[in-house]
PDB file of C-alpha atoms in Angstrom:
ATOM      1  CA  UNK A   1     113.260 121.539 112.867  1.00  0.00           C
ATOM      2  CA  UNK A   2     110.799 118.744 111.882  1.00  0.00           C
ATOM      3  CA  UNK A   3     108.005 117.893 114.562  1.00  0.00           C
ATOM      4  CA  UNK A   4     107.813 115.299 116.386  1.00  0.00           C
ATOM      5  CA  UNK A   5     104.537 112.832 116.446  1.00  0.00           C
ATOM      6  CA  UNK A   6     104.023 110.065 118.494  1.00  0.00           C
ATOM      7  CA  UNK A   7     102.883 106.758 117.090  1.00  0.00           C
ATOM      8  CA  UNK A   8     101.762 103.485 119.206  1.00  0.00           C
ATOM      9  CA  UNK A   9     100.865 100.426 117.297  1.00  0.00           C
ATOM     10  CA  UNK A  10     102.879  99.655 114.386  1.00  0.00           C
ATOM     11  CA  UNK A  11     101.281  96.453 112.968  1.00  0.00           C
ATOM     12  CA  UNK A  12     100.028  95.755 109.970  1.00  0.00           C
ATOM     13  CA  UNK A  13      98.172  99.365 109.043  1.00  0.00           C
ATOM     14  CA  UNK A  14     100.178 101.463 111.452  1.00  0.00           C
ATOM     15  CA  UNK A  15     103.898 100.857 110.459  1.00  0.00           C
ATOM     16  CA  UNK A  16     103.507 101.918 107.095  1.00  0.00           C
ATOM     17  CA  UNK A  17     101.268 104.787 108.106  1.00  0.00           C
ATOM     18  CA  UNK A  18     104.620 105.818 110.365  1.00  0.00           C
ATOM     19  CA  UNK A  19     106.741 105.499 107.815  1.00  0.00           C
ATOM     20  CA  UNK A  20     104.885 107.797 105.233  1.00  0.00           C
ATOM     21  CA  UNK A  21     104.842 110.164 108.271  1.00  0.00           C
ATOM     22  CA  UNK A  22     108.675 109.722 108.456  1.00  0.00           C
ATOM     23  CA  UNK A  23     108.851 110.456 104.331  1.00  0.00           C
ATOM     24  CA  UNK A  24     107.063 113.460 104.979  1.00  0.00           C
ATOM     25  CA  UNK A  25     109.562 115.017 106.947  1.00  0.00           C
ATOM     26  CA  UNK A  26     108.049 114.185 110.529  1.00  0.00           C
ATOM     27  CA  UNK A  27     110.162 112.804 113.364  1.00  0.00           C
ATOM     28  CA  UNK A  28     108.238 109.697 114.481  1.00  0.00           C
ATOM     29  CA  UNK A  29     108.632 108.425 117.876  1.00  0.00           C
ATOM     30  CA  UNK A  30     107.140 104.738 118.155  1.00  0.00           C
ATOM     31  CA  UNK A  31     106.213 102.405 120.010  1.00  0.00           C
ATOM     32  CA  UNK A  32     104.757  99.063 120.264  1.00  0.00           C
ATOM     33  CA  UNK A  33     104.664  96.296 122.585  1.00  0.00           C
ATOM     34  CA  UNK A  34     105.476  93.481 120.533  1.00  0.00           C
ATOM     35  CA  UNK A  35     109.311  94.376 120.378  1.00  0.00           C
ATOM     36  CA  UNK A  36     109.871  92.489 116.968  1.00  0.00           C
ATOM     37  CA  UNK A  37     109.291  95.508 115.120  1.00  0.00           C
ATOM     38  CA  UNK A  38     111.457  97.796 116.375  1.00  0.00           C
ATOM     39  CA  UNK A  39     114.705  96.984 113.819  1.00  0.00           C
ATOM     40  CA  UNK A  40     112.510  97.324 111.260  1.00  0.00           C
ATOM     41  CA  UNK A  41     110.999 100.158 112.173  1.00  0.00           C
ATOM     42  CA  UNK A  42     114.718 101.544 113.473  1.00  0.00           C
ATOM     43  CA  UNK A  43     115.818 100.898 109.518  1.00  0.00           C
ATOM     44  CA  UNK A  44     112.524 102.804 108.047  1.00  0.00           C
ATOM     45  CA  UNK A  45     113.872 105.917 110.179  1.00  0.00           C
ATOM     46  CA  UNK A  46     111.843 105.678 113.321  1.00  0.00           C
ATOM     47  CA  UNK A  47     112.681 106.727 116.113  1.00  0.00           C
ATOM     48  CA  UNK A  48     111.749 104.004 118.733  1.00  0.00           C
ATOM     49  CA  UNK A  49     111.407 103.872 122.543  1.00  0.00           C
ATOM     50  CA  UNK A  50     110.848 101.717 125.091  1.00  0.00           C
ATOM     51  CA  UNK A  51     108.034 102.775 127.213  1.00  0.00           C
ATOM     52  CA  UNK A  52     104.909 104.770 126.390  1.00  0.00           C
ATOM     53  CA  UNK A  53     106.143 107.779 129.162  1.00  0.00           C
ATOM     54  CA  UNK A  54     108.916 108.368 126.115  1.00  0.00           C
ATOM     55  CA  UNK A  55     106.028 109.244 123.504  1.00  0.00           C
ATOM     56  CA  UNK A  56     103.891 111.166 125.225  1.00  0.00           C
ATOM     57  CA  UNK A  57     107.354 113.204 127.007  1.00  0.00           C
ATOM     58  CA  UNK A  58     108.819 113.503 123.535  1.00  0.00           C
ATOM     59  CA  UNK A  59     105.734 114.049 120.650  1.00  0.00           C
ATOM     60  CA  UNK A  60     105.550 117.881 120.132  1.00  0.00           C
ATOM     61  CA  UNK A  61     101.871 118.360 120.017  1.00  0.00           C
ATOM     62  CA  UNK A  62      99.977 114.396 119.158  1.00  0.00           C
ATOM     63  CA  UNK A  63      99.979 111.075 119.585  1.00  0.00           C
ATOM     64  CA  UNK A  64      98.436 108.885 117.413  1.00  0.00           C
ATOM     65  CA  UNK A  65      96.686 105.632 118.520  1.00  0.00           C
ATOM     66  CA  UNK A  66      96.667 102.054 116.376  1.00  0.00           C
ATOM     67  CA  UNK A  67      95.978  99.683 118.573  1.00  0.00           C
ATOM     68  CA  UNK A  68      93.026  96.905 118.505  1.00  0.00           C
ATOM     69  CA  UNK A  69      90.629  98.180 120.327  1.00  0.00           C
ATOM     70  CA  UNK A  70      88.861 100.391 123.693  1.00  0.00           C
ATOM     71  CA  UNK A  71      90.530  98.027 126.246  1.00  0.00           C
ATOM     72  CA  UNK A  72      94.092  98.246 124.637  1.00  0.00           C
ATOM     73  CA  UNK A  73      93.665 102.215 124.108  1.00  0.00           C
ATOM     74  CA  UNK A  74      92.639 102.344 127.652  1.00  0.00           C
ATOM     75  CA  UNK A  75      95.785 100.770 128.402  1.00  0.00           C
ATOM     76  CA  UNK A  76      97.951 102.476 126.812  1.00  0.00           C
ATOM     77  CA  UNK A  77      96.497 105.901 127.800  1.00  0.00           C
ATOM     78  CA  UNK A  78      95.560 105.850 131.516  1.00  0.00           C
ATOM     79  CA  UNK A  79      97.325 102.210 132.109  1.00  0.00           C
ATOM     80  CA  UNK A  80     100.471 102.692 135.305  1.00  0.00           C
ATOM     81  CA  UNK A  81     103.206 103.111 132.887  1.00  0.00           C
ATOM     82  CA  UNK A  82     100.526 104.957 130.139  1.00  0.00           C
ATOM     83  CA  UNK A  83     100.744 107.638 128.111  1.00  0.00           C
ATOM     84  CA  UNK A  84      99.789 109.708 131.138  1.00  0.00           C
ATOM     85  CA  UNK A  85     102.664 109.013 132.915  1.00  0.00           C
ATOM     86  CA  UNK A  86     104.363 111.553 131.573  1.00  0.00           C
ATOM     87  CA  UNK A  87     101.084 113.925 133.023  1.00  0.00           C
ATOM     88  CA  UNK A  88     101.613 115.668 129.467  1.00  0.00           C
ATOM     89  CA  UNK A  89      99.404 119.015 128.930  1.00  0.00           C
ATOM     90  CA  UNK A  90      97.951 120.871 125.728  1.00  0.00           C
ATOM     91  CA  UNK A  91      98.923 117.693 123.603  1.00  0.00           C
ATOM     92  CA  UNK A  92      96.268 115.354 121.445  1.00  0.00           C
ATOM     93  CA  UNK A  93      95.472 111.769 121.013  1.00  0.00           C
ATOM     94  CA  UNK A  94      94.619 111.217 117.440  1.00  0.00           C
ATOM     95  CA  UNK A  95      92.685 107.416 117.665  1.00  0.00           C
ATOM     96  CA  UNK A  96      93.297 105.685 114.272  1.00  0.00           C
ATOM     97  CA  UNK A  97      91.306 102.748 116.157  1.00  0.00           C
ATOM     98  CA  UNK A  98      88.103 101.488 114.935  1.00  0.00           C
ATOM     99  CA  UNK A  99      86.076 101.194 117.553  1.00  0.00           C
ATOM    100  CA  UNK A 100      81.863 101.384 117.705  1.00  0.00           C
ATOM    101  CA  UNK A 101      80.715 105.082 117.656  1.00  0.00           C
ATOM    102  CA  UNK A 102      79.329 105.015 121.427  1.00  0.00           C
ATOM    103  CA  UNK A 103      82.610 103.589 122.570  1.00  0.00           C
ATOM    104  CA  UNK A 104      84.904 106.246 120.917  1.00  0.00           C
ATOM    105  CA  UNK A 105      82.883 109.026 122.572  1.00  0.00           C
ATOM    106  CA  UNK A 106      83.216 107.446 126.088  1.00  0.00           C
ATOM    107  CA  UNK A 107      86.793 106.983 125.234  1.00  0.00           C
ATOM    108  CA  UNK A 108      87.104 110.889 124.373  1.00  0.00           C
ATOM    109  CA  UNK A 109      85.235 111.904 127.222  1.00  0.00           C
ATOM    110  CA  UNK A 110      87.353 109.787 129.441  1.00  0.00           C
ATOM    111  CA  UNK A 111      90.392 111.381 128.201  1.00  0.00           C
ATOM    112  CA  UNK A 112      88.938 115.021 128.017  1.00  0.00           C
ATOM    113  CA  UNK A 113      87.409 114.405 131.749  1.00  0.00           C
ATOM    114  CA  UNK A 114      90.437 112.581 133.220  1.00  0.00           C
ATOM    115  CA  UNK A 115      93.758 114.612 131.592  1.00  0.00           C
ATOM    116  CA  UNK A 116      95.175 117.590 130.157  1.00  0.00           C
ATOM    117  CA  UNK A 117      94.477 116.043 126.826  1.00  0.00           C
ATOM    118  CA  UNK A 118      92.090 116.598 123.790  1.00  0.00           C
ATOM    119  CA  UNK A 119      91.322 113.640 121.349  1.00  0.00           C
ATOM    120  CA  UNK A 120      90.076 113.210 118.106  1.00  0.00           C
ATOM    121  CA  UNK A 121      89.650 110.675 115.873  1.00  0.00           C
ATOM    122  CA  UNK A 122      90.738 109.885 112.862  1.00  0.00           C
ATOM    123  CA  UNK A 123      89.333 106.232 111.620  1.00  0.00           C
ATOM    124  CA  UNK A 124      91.017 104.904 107.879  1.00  0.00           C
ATOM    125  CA  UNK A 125      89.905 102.960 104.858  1.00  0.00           C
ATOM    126  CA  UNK A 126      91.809 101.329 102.776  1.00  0.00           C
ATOM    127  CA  UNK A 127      93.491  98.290 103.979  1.00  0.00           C
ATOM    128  CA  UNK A 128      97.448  97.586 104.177  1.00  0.00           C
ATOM    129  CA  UNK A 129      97.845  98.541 100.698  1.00  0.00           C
ATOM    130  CA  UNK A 130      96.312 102.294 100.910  1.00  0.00           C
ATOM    131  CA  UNK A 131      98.407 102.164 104.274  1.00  0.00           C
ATOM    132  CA  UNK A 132     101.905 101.526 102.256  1.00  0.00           C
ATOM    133  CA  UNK A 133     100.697 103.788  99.228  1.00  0.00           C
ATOM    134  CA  UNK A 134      99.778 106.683 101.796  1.00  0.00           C
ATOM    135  CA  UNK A 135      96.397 106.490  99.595  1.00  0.00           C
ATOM    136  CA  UNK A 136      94.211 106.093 102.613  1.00  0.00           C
ATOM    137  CA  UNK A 137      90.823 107.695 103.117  1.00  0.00           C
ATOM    138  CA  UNK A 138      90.659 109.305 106.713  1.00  0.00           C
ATOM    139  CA  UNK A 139      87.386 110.364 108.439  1.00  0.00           C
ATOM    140  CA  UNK A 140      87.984 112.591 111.116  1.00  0.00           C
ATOM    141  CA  UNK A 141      86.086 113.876 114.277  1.00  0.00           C
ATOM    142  CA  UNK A 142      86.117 116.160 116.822  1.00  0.00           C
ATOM    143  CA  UNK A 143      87.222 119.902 117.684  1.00  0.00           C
ATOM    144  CA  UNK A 144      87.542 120.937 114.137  1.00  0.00           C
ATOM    145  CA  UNK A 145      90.204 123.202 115.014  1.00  0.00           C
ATOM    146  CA  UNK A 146      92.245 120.860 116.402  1.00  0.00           C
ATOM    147  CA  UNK A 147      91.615 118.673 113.475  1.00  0.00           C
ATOM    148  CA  UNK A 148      92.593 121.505 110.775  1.00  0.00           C
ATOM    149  CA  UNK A 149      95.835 122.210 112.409  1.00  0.00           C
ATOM    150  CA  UNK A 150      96.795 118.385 111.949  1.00  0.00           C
ATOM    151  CA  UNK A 151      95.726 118.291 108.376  1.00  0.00           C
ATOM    152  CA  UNK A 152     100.108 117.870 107.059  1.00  0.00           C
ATOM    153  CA  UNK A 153      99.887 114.517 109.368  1.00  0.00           C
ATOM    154  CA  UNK A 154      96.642 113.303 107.384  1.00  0.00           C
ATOM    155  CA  UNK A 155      97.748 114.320 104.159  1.00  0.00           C
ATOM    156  CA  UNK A 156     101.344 111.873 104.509  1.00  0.00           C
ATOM    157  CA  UNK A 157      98.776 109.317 105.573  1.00  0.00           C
ATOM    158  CA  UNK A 158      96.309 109.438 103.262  1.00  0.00           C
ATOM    159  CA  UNK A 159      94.962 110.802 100.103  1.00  0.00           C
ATOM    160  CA  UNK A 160      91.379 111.607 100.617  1.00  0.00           C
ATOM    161  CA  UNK A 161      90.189 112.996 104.331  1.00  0.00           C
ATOM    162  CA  UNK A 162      87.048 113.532 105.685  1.00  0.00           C
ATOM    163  CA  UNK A 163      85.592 115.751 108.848  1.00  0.00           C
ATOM    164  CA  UNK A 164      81.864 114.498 110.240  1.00  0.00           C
ATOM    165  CA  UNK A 165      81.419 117.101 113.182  1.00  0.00           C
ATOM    166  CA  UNK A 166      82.642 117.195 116.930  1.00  0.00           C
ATOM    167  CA  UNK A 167      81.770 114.317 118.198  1.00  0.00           C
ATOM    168  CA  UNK A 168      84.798 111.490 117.900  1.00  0.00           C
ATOM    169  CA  UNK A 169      82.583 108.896 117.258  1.00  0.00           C
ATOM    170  CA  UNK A 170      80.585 110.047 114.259  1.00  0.00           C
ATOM    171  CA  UNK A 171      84.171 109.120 112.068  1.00  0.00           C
ATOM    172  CA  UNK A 172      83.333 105.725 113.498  1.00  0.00           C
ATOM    173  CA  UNK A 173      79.732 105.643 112.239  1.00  0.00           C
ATOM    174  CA  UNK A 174      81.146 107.019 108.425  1.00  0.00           C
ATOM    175  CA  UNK A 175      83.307 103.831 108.763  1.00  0.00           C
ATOM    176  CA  UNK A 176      80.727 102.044 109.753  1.00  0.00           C
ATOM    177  CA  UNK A 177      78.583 103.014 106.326  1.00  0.00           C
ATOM    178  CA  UNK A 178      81.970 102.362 104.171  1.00  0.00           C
ATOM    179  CA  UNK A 179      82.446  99.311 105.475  1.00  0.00           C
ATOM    180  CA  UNK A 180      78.370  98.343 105.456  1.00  0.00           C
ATOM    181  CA  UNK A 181      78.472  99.030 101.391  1.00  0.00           C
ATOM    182  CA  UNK A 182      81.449  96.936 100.833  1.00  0.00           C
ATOM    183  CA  UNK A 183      79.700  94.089 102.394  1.00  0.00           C
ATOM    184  CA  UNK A 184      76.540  94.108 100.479  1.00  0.00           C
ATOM    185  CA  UNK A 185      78.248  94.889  97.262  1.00  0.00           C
ATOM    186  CA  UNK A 186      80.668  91.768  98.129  1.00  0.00           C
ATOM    187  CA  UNK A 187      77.471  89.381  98.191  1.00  0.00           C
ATOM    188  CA  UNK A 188      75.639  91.462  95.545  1.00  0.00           C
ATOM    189  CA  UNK A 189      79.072  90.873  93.284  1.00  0.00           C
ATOM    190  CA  UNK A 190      79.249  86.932  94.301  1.00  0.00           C
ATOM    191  CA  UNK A 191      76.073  86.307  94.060  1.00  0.00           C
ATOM    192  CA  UNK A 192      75.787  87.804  90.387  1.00  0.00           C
ATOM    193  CA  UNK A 193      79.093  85.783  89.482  1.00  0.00           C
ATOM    194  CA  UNK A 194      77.043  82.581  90.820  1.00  0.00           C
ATOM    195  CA  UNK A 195      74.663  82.898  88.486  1.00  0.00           C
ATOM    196  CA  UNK A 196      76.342  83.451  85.399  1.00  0.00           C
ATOM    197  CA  UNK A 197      78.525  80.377  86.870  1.00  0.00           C
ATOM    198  CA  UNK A 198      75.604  78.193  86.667  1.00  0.00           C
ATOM    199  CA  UNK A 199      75.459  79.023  82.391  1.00  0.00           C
ATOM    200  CA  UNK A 200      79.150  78.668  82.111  1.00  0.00           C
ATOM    201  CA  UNK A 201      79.589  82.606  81.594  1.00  0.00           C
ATOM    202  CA  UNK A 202      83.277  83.243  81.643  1.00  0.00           C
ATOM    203  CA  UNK A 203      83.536  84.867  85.131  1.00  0.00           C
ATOM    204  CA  UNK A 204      86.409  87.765  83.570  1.00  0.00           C
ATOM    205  CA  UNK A 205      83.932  88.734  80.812  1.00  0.00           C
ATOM    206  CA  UNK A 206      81.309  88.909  83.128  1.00  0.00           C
ATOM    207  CA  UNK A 207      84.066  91.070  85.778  1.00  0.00           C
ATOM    208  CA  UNK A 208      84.826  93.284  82.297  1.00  0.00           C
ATOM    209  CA  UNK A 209      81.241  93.923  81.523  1.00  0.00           C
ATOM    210  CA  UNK A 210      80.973  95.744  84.994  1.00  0.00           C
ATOM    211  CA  UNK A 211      83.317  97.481  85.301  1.00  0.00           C
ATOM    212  CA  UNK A 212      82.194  99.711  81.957  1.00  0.00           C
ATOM    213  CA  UNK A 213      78.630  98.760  82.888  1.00  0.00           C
ATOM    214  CA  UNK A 214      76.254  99.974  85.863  1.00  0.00           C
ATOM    215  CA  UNK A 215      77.060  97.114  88.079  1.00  0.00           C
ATOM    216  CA  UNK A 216      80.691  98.935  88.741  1.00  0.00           C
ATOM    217  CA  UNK A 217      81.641  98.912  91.983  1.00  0.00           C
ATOM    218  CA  UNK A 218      85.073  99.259  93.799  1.00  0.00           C
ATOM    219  CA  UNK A 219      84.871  95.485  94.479  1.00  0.00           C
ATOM    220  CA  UNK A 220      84.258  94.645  91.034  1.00  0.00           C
ATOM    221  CA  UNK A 221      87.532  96.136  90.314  1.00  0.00           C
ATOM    222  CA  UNK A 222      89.648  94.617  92.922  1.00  0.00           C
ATOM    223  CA  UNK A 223      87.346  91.191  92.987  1.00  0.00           C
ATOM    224  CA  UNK A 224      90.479  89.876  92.450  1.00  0.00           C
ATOM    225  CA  UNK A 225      92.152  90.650  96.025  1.00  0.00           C
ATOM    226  CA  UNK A 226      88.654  90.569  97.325  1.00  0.00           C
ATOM    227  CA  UNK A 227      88.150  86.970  96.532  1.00  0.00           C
ATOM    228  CA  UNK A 228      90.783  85.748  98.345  1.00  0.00           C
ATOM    229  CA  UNK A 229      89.938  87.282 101.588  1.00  0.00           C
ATOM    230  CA  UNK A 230      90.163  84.258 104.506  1.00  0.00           C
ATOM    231  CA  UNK A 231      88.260  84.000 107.343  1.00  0.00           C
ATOM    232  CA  UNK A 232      91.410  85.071 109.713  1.00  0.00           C
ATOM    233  CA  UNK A 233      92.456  88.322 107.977  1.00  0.00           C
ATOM    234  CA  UNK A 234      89.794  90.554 106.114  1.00  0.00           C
ATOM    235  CA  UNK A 235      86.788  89.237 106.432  1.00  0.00           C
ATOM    236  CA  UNK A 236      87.020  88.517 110.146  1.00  0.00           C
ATOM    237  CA  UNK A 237      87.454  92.525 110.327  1.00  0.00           C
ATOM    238  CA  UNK A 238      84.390  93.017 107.790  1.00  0.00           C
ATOM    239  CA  UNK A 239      81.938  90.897 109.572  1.00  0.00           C
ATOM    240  CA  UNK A 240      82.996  92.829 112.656  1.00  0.00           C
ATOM    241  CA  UNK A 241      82.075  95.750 111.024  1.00  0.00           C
ATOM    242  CA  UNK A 242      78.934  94.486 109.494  1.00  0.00           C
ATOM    243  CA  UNK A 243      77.741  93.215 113.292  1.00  0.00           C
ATOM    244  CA  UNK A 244      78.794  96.865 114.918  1.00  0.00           C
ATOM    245  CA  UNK A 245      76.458  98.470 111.830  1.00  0.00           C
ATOM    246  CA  UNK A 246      73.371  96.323 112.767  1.00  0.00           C
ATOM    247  CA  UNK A 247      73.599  96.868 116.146  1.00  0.00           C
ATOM    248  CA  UNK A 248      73.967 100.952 116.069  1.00  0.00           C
ATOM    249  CA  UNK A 249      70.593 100.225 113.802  1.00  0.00           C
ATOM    250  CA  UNK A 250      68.783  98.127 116.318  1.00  0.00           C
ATOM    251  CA  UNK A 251      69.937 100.587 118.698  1.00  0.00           C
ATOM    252  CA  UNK A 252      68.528 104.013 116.907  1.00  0.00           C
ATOM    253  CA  UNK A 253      65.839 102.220 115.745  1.00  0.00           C
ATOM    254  CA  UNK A 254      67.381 102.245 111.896  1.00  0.00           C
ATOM    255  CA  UNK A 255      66.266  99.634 109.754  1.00  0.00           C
ATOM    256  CA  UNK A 256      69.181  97.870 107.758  1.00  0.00           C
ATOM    257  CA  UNK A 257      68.132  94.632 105.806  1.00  0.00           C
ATOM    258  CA  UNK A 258      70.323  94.723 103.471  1.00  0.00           C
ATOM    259  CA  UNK A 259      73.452  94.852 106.154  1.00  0.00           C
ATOM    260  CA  UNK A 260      72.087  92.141 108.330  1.00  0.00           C
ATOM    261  CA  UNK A 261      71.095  90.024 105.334  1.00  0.00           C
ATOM    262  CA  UNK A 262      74.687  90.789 104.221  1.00  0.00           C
ATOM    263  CA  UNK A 263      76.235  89.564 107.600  1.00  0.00           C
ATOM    264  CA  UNK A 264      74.616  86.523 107.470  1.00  0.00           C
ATOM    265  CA  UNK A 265      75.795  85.305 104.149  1.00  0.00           C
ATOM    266  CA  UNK A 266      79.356  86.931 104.670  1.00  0.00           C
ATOM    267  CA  UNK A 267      79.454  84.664 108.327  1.00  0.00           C
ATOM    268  CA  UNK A 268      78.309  81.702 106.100  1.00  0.00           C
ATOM    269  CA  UNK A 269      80.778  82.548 103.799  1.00  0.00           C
ATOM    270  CA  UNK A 270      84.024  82.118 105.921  1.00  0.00           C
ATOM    271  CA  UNK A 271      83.466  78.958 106.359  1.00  0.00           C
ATOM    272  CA  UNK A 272      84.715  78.020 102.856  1.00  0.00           C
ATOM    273  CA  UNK A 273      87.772  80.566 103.940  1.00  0.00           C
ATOM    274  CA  UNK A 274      86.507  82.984 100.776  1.00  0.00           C
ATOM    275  CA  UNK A 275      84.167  84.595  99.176  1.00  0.00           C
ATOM    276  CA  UNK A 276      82.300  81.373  96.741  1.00  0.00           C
ATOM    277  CA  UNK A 277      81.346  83.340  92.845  1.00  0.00           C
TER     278      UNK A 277
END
């Protein structure tokens, strides 16, 4: 008999990350609260409930987490009709969240203080596309044991996974670097395109030359998708990202130039809803 894995939060990045889970022979039991999904999800082969009591009473062993942020996993842990609820024991909350580093360990040792629960978490790269693909990168912390054991529920989720020690938030902080490069190699790449701009370079060459050149990056090769990022989807996220980096440096006393330098421009940016070669 298949197991059965609890999922909350099937937006954008979490409904196709249930449904790989589903195509690897896992029963998913979801849930989310905006209750337009649920057909869909119903037709993918999910098997949806109605209250957050129902996941935690019916996953065999974890529950994974994909909501926005802290407040909303606070809520949907330790919130009157929670995941608690259900008072379940010797079961895991696997947080797909992003949230800052310091946050997710307050979060675990709320959880690990306040319930018969462990968590770990799991944070992913790789936007909506990895998520449909099942090609995500996952970095994963906490009790490494508990984090082997789940390894079949990372690998129908993603293609590449990570493990950065036993505190939950250090998978935060690797996100946190991931998502710092892609910033400064997004204004490193523009800013390179602006200049060949200004002697009428063909901006494809120039993209061609890099990618079999030394200037290769991952958003040379997808400057495509990259370039059309708007100021209410992906970059919105990025900058967020960006901000949480610079202020983990101020507070550990970490220099990062290049990341706040790389903030500012992105901020500036958005206003001209993408990324300007």
């Amino acid at each position: 008999m298949s197991k059965k894995i609890g999922f909350v939060g099937l937006g954008t990045m979490g409904f196709p990350m249930a449904v790989n889970l589903k195509k690897a022979g896992f029963e998913v039991i979801g849930y989310d609260a905006f209750k337009g999904v649920y057909e869909k999800a119903k037709a993918a082969g999910i098997t949806m409930v109605e209250t957050l009591k129902e996941v935690a009473e019916q996953a065999d062993e974890a529950m994974i987490s994909m909501v926005r942020d802290y407040a909303q996993n606070v809520d949907i842990i330790f919130g009157e009709n929670g995941l608690l609820s259900a008072q379940p024991k010797n079961k895991t909350i696997i947080v797909m969240s992003t949230l800052d580093p310091e946050t997710m360990n307050k979060l675990g040792k709320k959880v690990e203080d306040e319930s018969n629960l462990k968590l770990i978490s799991a944070a992913v790269s790789g936007g909506a596309s990895g998520a449909q693909a099942g090609t995500l990168s996952i970095m994963t912390a906490g009790s490494q044991t508990i984090v082997k054991s789940f390894q079949p529920y990372f690998d129908a989720m993603g293609s590449n996974i990570f493990y950065y020690g036993a505190e939950p938030g250090n998978s935060q902080v690797a996100k946190l670097v991931n998502n710092m490069i892609l910033g400064i190699n997004m204004n490193a790449l523009a800013e390179g395109l602006k200049l060949g701009k200004h002697y009428n370079l063909p901006q494809e060459e120039i993209l061609n030359l890099l990618k079999v050149s030394t200037g290769d990056s991952w958003v040379v090769r997808n400057w495509k998708d990259v370039s059309e990022w708007t100021a209410d989807t992906a970059l919105a996220v990025l900058l967020k990202d960006l901000k949480a980096a610079y202020i983990q440096g101020l507070n550990h006393n970490v220099s990062l130039p290049f990341n706040a330098l790389s903030a500012t421009q992105l901020f500036n940016s958005m206003g001209k809803e993408k990324p300007e070669a």
